[in-house]
GROMACS .gro file of N, CA and C in nm:
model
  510
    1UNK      N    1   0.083  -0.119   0.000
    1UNK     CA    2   0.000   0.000   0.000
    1UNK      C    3   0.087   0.125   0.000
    2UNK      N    4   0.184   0.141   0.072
    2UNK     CA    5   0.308   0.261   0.086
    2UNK      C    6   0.358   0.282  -0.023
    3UNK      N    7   0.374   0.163  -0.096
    3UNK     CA    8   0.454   0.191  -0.225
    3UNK      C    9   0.361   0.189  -0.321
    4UNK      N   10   0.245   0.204  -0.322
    4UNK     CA   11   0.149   0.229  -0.393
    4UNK      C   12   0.073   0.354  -0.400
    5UNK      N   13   0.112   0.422  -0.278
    5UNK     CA   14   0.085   0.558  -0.204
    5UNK      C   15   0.189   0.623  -0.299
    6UNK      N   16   0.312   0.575  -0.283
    6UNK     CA   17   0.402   0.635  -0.347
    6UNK      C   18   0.422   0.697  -0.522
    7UNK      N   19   0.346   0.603  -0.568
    7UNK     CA   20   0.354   0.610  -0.688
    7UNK      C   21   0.238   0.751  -0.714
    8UNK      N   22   0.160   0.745  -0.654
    8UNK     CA   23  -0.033   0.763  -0.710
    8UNK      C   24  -0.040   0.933  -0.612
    9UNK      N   25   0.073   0.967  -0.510
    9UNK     CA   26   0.080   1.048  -0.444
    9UNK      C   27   0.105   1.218  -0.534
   10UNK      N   28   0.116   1.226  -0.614
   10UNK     CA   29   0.128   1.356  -0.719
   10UNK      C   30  -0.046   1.362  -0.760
   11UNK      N   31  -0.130   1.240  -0.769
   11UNK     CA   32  -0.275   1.242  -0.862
   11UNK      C   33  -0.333   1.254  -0.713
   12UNK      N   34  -0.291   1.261  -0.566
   12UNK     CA   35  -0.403   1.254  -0.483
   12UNK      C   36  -0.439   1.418  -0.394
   13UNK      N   37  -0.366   1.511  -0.430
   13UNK     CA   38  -0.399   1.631  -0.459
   13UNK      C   39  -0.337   1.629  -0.255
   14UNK      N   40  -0.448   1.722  -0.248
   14UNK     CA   41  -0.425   1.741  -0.105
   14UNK      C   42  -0.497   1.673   0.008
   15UNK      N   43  -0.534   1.555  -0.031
   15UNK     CA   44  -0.602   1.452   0.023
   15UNK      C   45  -0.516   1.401   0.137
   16UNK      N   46  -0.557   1.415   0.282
   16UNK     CA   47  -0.551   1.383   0.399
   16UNK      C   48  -0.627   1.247   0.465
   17UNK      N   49  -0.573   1.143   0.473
   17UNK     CA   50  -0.596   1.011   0.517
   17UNK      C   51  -0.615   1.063   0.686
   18UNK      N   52  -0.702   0.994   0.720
   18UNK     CA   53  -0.730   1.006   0.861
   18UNK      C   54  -0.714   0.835   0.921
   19UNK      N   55  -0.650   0.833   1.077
   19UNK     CA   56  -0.624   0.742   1.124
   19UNK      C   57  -0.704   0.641   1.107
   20UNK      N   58  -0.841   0.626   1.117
   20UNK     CA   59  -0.901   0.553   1.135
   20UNK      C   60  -0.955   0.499   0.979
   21UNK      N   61  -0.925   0.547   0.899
   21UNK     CA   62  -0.934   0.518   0.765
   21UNK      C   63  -0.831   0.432   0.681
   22UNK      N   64  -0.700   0.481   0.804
   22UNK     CA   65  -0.619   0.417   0.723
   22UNK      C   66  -0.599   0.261   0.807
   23UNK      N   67  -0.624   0.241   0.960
   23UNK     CA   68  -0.690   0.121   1.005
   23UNK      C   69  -0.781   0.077   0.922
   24UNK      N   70  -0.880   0.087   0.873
   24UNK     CA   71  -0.981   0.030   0.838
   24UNK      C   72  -0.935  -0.030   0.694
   25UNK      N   73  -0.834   0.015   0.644
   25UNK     CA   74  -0.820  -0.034   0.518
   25UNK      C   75  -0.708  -0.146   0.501
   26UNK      N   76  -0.589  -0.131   0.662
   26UNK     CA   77  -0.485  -0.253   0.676
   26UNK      C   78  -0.562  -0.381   0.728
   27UNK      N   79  -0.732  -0.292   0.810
   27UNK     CA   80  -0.759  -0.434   0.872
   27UNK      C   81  -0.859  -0.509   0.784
   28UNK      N   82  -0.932  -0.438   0.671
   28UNK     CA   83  -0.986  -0.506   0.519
   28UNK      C   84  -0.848  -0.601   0.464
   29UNK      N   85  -0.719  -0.565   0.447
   29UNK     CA   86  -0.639  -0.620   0.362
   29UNK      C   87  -0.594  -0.751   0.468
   30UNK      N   88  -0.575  -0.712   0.564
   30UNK     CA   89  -0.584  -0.831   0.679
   30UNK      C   90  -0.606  -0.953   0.664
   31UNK      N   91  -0.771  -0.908   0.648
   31UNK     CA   92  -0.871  -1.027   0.659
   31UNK      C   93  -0.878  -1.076   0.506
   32UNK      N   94  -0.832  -0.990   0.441
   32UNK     CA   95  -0.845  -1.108   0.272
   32UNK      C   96  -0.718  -1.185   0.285
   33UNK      N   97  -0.589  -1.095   0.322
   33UNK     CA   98  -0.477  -1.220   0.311
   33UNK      C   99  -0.485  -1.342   0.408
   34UNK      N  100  -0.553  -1.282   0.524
   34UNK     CA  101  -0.551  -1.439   0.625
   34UNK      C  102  -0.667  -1.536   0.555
   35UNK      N  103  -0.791  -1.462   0.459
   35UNK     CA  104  -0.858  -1.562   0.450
   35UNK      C  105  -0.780  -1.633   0.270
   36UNK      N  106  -0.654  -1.574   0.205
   36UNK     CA  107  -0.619  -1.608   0.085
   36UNK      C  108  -0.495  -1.761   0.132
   37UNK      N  109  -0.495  -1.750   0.291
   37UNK     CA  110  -0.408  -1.887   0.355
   37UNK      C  111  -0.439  -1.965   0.361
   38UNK      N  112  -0.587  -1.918   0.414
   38UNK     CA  113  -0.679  -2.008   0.442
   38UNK      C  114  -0.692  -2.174   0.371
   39UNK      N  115  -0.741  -2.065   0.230
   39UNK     CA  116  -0.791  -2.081   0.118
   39UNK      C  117  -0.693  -2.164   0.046
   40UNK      N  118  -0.566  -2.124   0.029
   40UNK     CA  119  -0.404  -2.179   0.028
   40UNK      C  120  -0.372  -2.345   0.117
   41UNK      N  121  -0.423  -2.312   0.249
   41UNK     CA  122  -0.356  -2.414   0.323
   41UNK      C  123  -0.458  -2.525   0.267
   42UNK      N  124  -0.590  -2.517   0.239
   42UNK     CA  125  -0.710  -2.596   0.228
   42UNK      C  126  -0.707  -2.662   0.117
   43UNK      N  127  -0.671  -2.595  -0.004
   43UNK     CA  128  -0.606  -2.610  -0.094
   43UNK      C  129  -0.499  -2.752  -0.152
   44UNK      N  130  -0.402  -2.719  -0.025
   44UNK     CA  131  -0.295  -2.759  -0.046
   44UNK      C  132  -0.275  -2.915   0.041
   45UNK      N  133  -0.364  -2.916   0.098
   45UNK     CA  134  -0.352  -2.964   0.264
   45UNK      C  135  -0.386  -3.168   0.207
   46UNK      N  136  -0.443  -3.194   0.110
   46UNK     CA  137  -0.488  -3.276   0.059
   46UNK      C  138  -0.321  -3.371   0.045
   47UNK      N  139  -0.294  -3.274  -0.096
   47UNK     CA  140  -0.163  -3.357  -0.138
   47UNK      C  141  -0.026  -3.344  -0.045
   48UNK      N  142  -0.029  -3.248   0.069
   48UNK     CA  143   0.083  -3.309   0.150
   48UNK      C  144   0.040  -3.396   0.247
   49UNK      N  145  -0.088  -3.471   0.300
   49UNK     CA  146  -0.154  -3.551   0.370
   49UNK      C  147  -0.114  -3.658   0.262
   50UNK      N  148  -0.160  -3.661   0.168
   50UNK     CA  149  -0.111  -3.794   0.039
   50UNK      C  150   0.035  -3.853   0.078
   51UNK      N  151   0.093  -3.751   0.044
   51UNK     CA  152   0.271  -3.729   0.060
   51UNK      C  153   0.310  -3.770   0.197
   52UNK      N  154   0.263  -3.742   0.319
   52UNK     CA  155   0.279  -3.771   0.417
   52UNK      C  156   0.250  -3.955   0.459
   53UNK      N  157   0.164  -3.973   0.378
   53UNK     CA  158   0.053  -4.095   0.448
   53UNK      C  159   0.174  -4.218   0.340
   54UNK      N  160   0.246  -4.187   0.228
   54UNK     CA  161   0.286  -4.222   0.163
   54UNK      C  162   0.279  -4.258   0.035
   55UNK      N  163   0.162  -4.214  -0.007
   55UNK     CA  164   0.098  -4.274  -0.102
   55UNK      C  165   0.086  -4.286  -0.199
   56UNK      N  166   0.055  -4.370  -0.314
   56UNK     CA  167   0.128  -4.428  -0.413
   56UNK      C  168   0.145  -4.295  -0.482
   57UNK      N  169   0.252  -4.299  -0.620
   57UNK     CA  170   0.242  -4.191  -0.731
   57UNK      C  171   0.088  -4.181  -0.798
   58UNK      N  172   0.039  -4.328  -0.819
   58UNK     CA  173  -0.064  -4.292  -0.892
   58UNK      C  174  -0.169  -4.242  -0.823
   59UNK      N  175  -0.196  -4.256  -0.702
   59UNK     CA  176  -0.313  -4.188  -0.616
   59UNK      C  177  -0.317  -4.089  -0.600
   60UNK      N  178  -0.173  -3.988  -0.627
   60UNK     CA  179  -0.125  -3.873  -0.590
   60UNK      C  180  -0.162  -3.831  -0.747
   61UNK      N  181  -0.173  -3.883  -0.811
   61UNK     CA  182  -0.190  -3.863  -0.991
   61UNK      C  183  -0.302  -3.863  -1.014
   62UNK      N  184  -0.395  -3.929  -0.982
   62UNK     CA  185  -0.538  -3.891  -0.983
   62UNK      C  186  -0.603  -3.766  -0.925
   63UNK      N  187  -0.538  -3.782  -0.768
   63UNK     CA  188  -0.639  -3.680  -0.702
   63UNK      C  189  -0.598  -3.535  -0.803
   64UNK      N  190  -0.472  -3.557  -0.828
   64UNK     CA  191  -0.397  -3.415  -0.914
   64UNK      C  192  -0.474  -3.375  -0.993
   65UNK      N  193  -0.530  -3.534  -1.121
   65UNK     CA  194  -0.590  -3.467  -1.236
   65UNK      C  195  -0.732  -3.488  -1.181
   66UNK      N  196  -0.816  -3.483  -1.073
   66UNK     CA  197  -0.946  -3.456  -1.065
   66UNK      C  198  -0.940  -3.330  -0.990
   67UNK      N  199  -0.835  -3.273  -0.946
   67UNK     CA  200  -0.891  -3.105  -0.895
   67UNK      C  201  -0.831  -3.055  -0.986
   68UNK      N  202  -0.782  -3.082  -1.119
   68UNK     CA  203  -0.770  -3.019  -1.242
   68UNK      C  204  -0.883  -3.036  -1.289
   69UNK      N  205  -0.935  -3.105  -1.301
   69UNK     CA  206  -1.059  -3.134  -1.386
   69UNK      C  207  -1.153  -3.039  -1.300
   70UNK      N  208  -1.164  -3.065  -1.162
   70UNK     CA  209  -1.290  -2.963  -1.111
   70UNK      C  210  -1.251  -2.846  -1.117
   71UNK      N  211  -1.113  -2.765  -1.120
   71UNK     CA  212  -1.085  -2.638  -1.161
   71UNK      C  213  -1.095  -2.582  -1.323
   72UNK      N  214  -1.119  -2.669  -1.380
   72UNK     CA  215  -1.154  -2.654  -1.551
   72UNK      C  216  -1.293  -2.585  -1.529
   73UNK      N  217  -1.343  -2.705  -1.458
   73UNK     CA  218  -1.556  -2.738  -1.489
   73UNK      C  219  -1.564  -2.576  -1.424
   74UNK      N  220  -1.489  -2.542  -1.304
   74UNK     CA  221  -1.533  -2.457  -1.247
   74UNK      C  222  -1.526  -2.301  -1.312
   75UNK      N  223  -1.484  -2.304  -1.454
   75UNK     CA  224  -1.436  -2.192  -1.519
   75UNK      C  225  -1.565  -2.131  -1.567
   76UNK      N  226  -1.679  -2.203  -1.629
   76UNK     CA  227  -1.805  -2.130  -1.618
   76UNK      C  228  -1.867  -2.042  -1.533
   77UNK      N  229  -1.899  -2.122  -1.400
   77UNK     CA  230  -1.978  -2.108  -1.311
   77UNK      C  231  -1.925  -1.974  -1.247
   78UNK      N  232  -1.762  -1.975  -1.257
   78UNK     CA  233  -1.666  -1.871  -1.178
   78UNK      C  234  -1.678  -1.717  -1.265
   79UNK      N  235  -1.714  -1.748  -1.406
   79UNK     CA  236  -1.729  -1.622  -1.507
   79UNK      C  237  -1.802  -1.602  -1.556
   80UNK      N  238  -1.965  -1.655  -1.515
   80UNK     CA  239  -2.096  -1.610  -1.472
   80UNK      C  240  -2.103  -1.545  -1.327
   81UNK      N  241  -2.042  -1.578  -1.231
   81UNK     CA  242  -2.040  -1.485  -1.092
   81UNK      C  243  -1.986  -1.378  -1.124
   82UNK      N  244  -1.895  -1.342  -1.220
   82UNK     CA  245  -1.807  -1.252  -1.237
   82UNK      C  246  -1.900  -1.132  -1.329
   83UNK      N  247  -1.972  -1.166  -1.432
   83UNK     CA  248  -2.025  -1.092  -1.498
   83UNK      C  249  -2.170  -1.094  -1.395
   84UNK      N  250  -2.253  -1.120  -1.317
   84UNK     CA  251  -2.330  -1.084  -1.237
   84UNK      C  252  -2.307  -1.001  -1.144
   85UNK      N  253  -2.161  -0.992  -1.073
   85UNK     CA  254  -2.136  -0.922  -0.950
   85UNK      C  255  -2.199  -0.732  -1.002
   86UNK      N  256  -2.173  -0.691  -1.093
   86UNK     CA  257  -2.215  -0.578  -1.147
   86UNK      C  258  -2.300  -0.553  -1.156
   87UNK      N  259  -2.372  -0.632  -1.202
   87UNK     CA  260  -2.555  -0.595  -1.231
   87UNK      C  261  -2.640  -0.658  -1.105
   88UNK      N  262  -2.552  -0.759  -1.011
   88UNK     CA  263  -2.596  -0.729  -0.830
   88UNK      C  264  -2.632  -0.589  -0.792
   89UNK      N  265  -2.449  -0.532  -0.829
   89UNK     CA  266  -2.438  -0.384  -0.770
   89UNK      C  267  -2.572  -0.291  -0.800
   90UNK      N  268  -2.567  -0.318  -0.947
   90UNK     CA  269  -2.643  -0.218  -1.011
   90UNK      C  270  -2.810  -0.239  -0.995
   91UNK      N  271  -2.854  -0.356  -0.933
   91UNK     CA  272  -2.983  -0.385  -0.882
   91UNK      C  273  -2.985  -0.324  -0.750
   92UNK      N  274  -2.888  -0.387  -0.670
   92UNK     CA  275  -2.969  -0.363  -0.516
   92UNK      C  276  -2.905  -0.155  -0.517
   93UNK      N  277  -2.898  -0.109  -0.607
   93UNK     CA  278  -2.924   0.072  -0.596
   93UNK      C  279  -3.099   0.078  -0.593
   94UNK      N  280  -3.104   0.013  -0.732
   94UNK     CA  281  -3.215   0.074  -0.812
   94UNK      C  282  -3.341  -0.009  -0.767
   95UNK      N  283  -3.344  -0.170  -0.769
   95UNK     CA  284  -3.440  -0.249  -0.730
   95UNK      C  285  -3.400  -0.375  -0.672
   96UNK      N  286  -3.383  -0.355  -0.527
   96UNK     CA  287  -3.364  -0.493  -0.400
   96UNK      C  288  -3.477  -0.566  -0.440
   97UNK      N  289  -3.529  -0.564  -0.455
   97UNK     CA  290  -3.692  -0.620  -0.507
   97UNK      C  291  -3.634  -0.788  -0.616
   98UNK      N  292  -3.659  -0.679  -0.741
   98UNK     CA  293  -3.547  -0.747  -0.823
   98UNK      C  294  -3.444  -0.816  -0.821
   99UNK      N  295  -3.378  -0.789  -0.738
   99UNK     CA  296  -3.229  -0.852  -0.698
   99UNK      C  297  -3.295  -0.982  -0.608
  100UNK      N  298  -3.367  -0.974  -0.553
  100UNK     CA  299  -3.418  -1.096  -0.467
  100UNK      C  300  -3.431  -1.203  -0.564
  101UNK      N  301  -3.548  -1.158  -0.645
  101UNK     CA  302  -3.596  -1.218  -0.759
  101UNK      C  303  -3.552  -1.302  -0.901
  102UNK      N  304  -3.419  -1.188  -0.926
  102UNK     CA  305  -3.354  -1.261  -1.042
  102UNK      C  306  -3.211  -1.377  -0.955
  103UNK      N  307  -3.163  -1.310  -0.844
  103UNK     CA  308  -3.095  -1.402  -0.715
  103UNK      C  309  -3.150  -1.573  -0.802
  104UNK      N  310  -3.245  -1.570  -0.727
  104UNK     CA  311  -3.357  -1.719  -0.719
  104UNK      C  312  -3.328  -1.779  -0.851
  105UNK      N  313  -3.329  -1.652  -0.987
  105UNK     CA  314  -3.324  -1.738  -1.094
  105UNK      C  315  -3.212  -1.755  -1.116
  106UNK      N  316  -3.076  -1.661  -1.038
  106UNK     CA  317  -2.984  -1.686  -1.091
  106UNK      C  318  -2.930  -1.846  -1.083
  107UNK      N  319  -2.966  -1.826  -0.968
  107UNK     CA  320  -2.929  -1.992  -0.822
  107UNK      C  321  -2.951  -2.062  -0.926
  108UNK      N  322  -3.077  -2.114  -0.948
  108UNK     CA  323  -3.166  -2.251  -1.022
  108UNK      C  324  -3.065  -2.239  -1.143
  109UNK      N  325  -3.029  -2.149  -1.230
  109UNK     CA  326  -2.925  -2.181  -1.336
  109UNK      C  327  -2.825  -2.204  -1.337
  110UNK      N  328  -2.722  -2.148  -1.247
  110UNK     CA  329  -2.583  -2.196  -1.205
  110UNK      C  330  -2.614  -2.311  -1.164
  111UNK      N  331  -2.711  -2.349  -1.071
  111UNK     CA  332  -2.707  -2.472  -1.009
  111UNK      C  333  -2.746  -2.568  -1.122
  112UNK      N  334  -2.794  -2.590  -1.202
  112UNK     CA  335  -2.805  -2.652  -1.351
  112UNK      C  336  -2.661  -2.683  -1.419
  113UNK      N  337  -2.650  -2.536  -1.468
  113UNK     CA  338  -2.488  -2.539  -1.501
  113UNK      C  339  -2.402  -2.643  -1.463
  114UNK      N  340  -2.361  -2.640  -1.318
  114UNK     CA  341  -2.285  -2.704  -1.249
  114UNK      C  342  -2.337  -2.819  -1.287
  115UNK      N  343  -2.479  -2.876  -1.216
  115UNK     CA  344  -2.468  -3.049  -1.212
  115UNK      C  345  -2.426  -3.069  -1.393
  116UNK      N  346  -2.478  -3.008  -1.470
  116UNK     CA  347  -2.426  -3.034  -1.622
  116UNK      C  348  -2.277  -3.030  -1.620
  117UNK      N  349  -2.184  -2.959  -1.585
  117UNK     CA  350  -2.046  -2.961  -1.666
  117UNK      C  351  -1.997  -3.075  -1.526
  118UNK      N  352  -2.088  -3.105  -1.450
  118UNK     CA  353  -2.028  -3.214  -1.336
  118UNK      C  354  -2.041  -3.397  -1.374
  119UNK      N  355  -2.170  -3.356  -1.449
  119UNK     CA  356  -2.158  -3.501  -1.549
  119UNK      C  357  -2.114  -3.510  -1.655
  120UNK      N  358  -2.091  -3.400  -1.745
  120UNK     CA  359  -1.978  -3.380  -1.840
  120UNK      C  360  -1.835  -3.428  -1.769
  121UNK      N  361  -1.817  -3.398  -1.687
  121UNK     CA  362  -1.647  -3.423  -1.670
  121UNK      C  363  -1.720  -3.560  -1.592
  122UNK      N  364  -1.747  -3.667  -1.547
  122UNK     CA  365  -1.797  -3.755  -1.513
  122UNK      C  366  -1.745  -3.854  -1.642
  123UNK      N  367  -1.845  -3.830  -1.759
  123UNK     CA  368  -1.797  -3.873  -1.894
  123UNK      C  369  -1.658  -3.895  -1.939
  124UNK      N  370  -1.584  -3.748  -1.889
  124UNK     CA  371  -1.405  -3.763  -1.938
  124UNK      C  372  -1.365  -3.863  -1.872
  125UNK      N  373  -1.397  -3.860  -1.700
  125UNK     CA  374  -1.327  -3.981  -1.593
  125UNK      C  375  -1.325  -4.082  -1.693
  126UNK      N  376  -1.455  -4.087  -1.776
  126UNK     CA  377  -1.518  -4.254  -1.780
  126UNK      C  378  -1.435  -4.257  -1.935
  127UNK      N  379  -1.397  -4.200  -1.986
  127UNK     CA  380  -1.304  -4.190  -2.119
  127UNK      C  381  -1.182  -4.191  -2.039
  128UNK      N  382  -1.109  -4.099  -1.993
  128UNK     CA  383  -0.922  -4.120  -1.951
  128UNK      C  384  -0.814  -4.240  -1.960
  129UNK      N  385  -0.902  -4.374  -1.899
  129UNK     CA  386  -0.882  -4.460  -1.893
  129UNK      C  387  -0.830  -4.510  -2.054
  130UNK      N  388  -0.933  -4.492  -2.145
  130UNK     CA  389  -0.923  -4.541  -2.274
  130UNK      C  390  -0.828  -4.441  -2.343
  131UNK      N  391  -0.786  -4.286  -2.333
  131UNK     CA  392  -0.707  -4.215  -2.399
  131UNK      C  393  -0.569  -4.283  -2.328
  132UNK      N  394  -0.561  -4.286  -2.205
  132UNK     CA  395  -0.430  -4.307  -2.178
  132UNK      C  396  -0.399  -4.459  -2.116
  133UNK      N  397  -0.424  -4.499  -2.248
  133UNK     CA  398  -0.417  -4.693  -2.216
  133UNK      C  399  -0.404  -4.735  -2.127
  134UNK      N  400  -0.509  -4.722  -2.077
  134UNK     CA  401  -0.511  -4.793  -1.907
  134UNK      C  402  -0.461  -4.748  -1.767
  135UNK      N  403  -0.440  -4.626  -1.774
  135UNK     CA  404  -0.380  -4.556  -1.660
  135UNK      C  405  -0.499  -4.456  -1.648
  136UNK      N  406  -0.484  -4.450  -1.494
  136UNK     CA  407  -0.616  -4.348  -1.397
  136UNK      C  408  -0.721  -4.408  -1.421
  137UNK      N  409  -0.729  -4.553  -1.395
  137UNK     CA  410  -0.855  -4.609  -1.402
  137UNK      C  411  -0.935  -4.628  -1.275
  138UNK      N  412  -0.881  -4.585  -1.157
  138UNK     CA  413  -0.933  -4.552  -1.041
  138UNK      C  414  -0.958  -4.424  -1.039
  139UNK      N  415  -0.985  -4.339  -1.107
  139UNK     CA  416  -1.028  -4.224  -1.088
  139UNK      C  417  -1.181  -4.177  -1.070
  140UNK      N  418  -1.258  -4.271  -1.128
  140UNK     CA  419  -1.405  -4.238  -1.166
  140UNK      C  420  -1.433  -4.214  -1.001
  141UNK      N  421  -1.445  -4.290  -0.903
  141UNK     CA  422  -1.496  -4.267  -0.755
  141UNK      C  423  -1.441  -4.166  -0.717
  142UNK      N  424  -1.341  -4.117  -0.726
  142UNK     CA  425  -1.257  -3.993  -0.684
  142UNK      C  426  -1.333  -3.859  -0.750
  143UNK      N  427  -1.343  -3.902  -0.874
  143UNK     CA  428  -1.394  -3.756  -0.937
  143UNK      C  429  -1.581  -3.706  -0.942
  144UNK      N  430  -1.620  -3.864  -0.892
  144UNK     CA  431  -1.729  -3.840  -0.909
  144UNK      C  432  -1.761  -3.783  -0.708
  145UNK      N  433  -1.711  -3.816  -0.662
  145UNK     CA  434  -1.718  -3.683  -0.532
  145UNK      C  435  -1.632  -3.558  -0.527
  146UNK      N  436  -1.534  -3.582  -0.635
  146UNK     CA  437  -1.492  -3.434  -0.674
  146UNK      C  438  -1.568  -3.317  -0.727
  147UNK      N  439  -1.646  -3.391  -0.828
  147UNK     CA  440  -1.723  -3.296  -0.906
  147UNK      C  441  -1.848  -3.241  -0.827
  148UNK      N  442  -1.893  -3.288  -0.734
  148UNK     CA  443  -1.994  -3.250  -0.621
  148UNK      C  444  -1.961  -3.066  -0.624
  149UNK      N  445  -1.867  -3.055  -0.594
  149UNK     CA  446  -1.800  -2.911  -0.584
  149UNK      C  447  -1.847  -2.825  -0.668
  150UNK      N  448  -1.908  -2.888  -0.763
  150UNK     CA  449  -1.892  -2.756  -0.892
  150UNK      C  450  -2.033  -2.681  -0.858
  151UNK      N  451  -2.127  -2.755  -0.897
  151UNK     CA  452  -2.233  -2.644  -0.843
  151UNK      C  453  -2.300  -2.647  -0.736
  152UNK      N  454  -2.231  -2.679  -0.572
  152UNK     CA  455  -2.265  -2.645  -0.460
  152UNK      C  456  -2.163  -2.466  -0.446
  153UNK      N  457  -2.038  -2.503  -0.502
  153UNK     CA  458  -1.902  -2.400  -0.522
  153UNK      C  459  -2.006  -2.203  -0.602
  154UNK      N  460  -2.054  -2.323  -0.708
  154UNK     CA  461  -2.152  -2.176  -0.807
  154UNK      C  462  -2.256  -2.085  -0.734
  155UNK      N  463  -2.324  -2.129  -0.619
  155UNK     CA  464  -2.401  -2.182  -0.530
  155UNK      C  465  -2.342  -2.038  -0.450
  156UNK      N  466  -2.251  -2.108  -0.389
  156UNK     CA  467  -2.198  -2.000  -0.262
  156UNK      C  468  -2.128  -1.886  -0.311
  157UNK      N  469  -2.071  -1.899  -0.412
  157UNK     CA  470  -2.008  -1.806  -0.496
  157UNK      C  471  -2.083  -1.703  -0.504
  158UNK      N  472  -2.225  -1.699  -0.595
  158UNK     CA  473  -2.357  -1.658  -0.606
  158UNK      C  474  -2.357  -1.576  -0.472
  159UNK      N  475  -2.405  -1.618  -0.391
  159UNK     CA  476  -2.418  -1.604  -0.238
  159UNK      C  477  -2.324  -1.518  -0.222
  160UNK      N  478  -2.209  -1.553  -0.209
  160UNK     CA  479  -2.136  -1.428  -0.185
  160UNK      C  480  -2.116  -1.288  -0.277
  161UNK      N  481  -2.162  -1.321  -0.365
  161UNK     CA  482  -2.183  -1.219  -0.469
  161UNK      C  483  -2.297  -1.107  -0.368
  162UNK      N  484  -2.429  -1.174  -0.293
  162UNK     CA  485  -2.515  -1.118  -0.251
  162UNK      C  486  -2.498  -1.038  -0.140
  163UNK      N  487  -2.427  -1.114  -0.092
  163UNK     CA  488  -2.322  -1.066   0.046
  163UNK      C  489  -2.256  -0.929   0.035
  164UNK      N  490  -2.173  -0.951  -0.056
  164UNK     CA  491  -2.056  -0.828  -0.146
  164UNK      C  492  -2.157  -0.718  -0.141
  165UNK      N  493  -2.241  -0.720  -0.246
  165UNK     CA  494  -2.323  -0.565  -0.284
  165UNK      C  495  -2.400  -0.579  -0.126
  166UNK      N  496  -2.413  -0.617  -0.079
  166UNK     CA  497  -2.491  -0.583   0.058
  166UNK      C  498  -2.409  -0.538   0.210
  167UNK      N  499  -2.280  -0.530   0.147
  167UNK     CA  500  -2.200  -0.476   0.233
  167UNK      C  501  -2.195  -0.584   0.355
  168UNK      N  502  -2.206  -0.697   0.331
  168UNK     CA  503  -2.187  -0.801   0.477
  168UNK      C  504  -2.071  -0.933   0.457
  169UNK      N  505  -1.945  -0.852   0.374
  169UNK     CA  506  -1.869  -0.924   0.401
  169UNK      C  507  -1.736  -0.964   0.502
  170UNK      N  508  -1.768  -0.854   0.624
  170UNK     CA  509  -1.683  -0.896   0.691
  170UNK      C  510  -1.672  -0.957   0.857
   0.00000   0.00000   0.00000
């Protein structure tokens, strides 16, 4: 932020930061980096438990390519939240009403979305096997509770989208 002050400090005229403003903005950045560890350790926490427990290369090779696969599926669902977060904003100004309303429809379609690109990649599990002659053929049980994620993930995403423009994210 200092060195960002630094740069942007000629365009901020005679603008005076007050203490409590400038708290309020280390303890916003705070709470996103402790919750980006979080998010990091949770993340991560899978394949050094694998690694730890010992476990084979190929088990460690599956789980790899099924949270690849659910980070693929999840590229829709993640850039429909993205192009909604705006027209959230731009509802709950003009009509909370509305925003309730299209919310509901948004839900029921992401949540569609998801179970669709979740049995789509269901299908690849059930192909892999045959592209790569016989290797990751234990994957189908793995991915088919992997893919659970995708549109419960669209779901809360959504949700937090509602959260965001409503000012109750912290």
């Amino acid at each position: 932020l200092l060195i960002a002050l630094i740069f942007v400090r000629k365009h901020l005229g005679s603008i005076v930061l007050r203490t409590n403003e400038v708290f309020s903005l280390f303890s916003e950045g705070l709470s996103v980096s402790l919750s980006l560890m979080f998010r990091s350790a949770l993340d991560n926490l899978p394949l050094l438990v694998l690694g730890y427990l010992a476990a084979s290369q190929t088990d460690i090779a599956e789980y790899g390519l099924c949270t690849l696969l659910v980070a693929a599926g999840m590229i829709v669902p993640a850039s429909a939240n993205s192009v909604l977060l705006p027209r959230y904003a731009a509802l709950i100004k003009t009509a909370p009403a509305e925003l309730a309303r299209k919310h509901k429809h948004f839900s029921y379609t992401l949540f569609g979305v998801g179970i669709l690109i979740a049995v789509a990649l269901l299908g690849v599990g059930e192909a892999l096997p045959l592209l790569f002659e016989g290797k990751y053929t234990g994957i189908v049980p793995l991915l088919s509770c992997a893919v659970l994620v995708i549109p419960l993930r669209s779901i809360t995403t959504l949700n937090g989208n509602l959260l965001f423009v409503n000012q109750h994210t912290s």
